[in-house]
Amino acid sequence: MNRIDAAAHTRGESLFLDDMPLPSGMLYASVFSSPVMHGNIIRLQLQEARLAKGVVAVLSSKDIPGINQIGSIIQDEELLAQSKVNYIGQPVAVVVAESQRAARNAAKIILAEIEELSAVADPKEAFEKGYIIDTPRTFTLGDVDSLWQKCDLVAEGSCDTGGQEHVYLETQRARAVPLEGNNIRIYSSTQSPSAVQHHAAKVLGLSSHNVEVEVKRIGGGFGGKEDQATPWACMAALAAWITQRPVELVLQRGEDMKMTGKRHPYKSDFKMGVTKDGVILSYEVKHYQNSGAVADLSTAVLERTMFHSTNCYYIPNVRIFGVCCKTNLPPNTAFRGFGAPQGMFAIESAITKVAEKLNMPREEIQAKNLLAANNAFPYGQITEDCSIRTVWEKVETRYTLQKIRKRMLSFNKSHFETKKGIAVMPICFGISFTTTYMNQASALVHVFTDGSVSVSTGGVEMGQGLTTNITAIAAKALGINHNRIKVEATNTTRIANMSPSAASATTLLNGNALLLAVNQIIDRLKSLLAKELSISDKEKISIANEKVLCDAHDTGWTWDRLIHTAHQKRINLSAHGFFATPKIWFDKMKEKGSPFAYHVYGAAVIEVTLDCLRGVYTIDSVKIVHDLGRPLNETVDRAQIEGGLAQGLGWMALEDLRFNDKGQLLSRDLATYKVPDAYFMPDDIEIEFLANEESLPGPYGSKAVGEPPFMYGIGVFFALRDAMRAFMPGNDFDFATPLTPERVLLQLYPEYVKRISCKC
Ligand code: MTE
Ligand code: HPA
Ligand code: MOS
């Protein structure tokens, strides 16, 4: 089956929020936001904007009929700043006008008198000053402290990962339409329709049932619309509520980049103790997360950092400390990997440091410490089916790492200014929302009398291929052709209390809910068939290829006849399914539990060539072995792996968020913020799937695929470092990202840098 939306996407026929017909009388909203990092609002001057041409209303916190609060985990986020601003780009007022231009122009003439306060941008500085969100957390396994003396080598260091802008093609946007009787409908580009519904109701002082949220599809989310689509939808809803006209709010790219949060930058300190053979005995890491000005999802992101701080390695003695540090930057948020990449970067840095000190290839230490069955993670979960060793063996037999190393050594010997480097990046990623209760989903299925089928779930199509997966599951479970299936837009009136489409678990959760719904209908149909065909055991009946079979023999009944008969016999042809992932739990008091349904494993081998005179480099190849379970659609999954890899490579090597000392974002457009393109990506990408027969909770034995491949990209940092060390043997470079060509050059020529006293 092809990707269901490929043709329409390619022809530009798929409708996104902006492509919907304009309702008559629609107004446009534009946001006035804080120009400073931190300050008290003394006075807001809105009068001039109110009188500007085309302006219908200018709204501030005073105009909110309900509660001015949209914090999801912690209630610390105002929709519109009332008396204090905490970051540049924090929404303060909303201008509503007859045209987009009028709204934007009027927003520009709003003046805010603000008493500026001192601001913090660095997480460690914030931590020292006591600016933290929630309480710091510690995971422990074994006894780290008494182990250090027993190690042959203890390596210490720190690392620093940068943020990352989501660059979803479709920027944040929403359209709100007032309906009769104090109701409102919101079209939102969100990964979380229920979050929009909940918060819009709260802001407007309504009940959830007054607010309908619909999402057909979104032009990418990557985590940036898990929580942070909500404010824009609430502002559009507020404006529509007050003007009683439809209102659309669309952020321009620059506004989006300035106002919305990004991947969390982290600073981490690590200490790793090993035997002389490279067996890791103990590991300690302290993560200082740069959370930004409000909590958003930061505490959950930090938790996932901690869950993934030992990546795919078994280490008997571990202490992981993590803290959310409150800074005066936009609230950082979910981004593919959800904190795991930052945790993995730290341990890969520690392993690198150890390898360099032991003068051993990095991959030898990695291979020696891989997880096996029945190992405990520091958070208590025991590995069941753990495929990382099989993955590694496959990598070894296919790519023979030693051969690659040899080839590189001889290349590096014969080239002075060009050096090659290699790194293996194995991954382990836990599937399930780390917040256990969120692992639930519903589906609603209607079979119409002509045999066509309507499917609704709580999942949002964001480009990841959910619609294709859901269609495939429905077609397979019903035994009919996939063109009989229509997947409806995601709508809060059809599916209640949805979890966000996130955590890579959308197909797992919603696909299973769908199966539970379909199975009810199938069961009713089988009972009917047993009667009609006088079959004593209805379990002998099955439906495949639109035909009814008994003991695999054709009964002569088609799907059409079956559905027609069922309707005549008054059989219920609709069903609602509810799924909750079984057997997962976590005890936050003890910091132990079994939070994940299973883990995804894989490994990537990355080779680079570095021009050591100019700092520029090419990624020659990325070879991936990935454990996919039994894929629903290999094309969809392959695309997720390639896309995730691109994003991971970009995070490590290219994407450079720069703020000046006033906290203003300098890289605030796509001319100054470089994302990976087709030229940046290696020509040589190989993806090999590991065949897998383990029993998996995913629909038809499928494994989640959305986020894990992002972390393959981390390898490029260590491959580049490998090449840099071939040029300057024995040198200790920073573990700081992104490792842009500029940064490479600055590190290769430190003396030169000192002379020109560059501040980079
Ligand atoms: N792929 C595309 N094309 N667009 C996206 O926005 N989001 C990623 C990943 N792949 C994303 C994507 C993120 S952050 C997650 S959590 C998963 O898709 C969400 O979808 P899933 O749960 O269906 O995997
Ligand atoms: N991933 C994404 N979103 C989440 C998670 C997670 O693990 N936990 C809570 N919200
Ligand atoms: Mo993905 S970061 O869980 O939306």
XYZ file of C-alpha atoms and ligand atoms in Angstrom, residues 191 221-224 226 334-338 462 501-504 707, ligand 3:
21
model
C -0.654 17.790 18.112
C 4.886 19.417 14.638
C 8.031 17.613 15.798
C 6.935 18.243 19.384
C 6.636 21.999 18.845
C 2.437 19.234 21.589
C 8.999 18.887 23.366
C 11.161 18.147 20.358
C 11.628 14.717 18.752
C 13.398 12.612 21.346
C 11.906 14.611 24.219
C 1.533 15.529 11.193
C 0.017 12.734 19.277
C 3.493 12.337 20.655
C 5.982 10.019 22.323
C 6.104 8.053 19.028
C 11.569 9.620 17.490
Mo 7.199 14.177 19.974
S 8.668 15.309 20.853
O 6.824 13.345 21.479
O 5.948 15.312 19.777
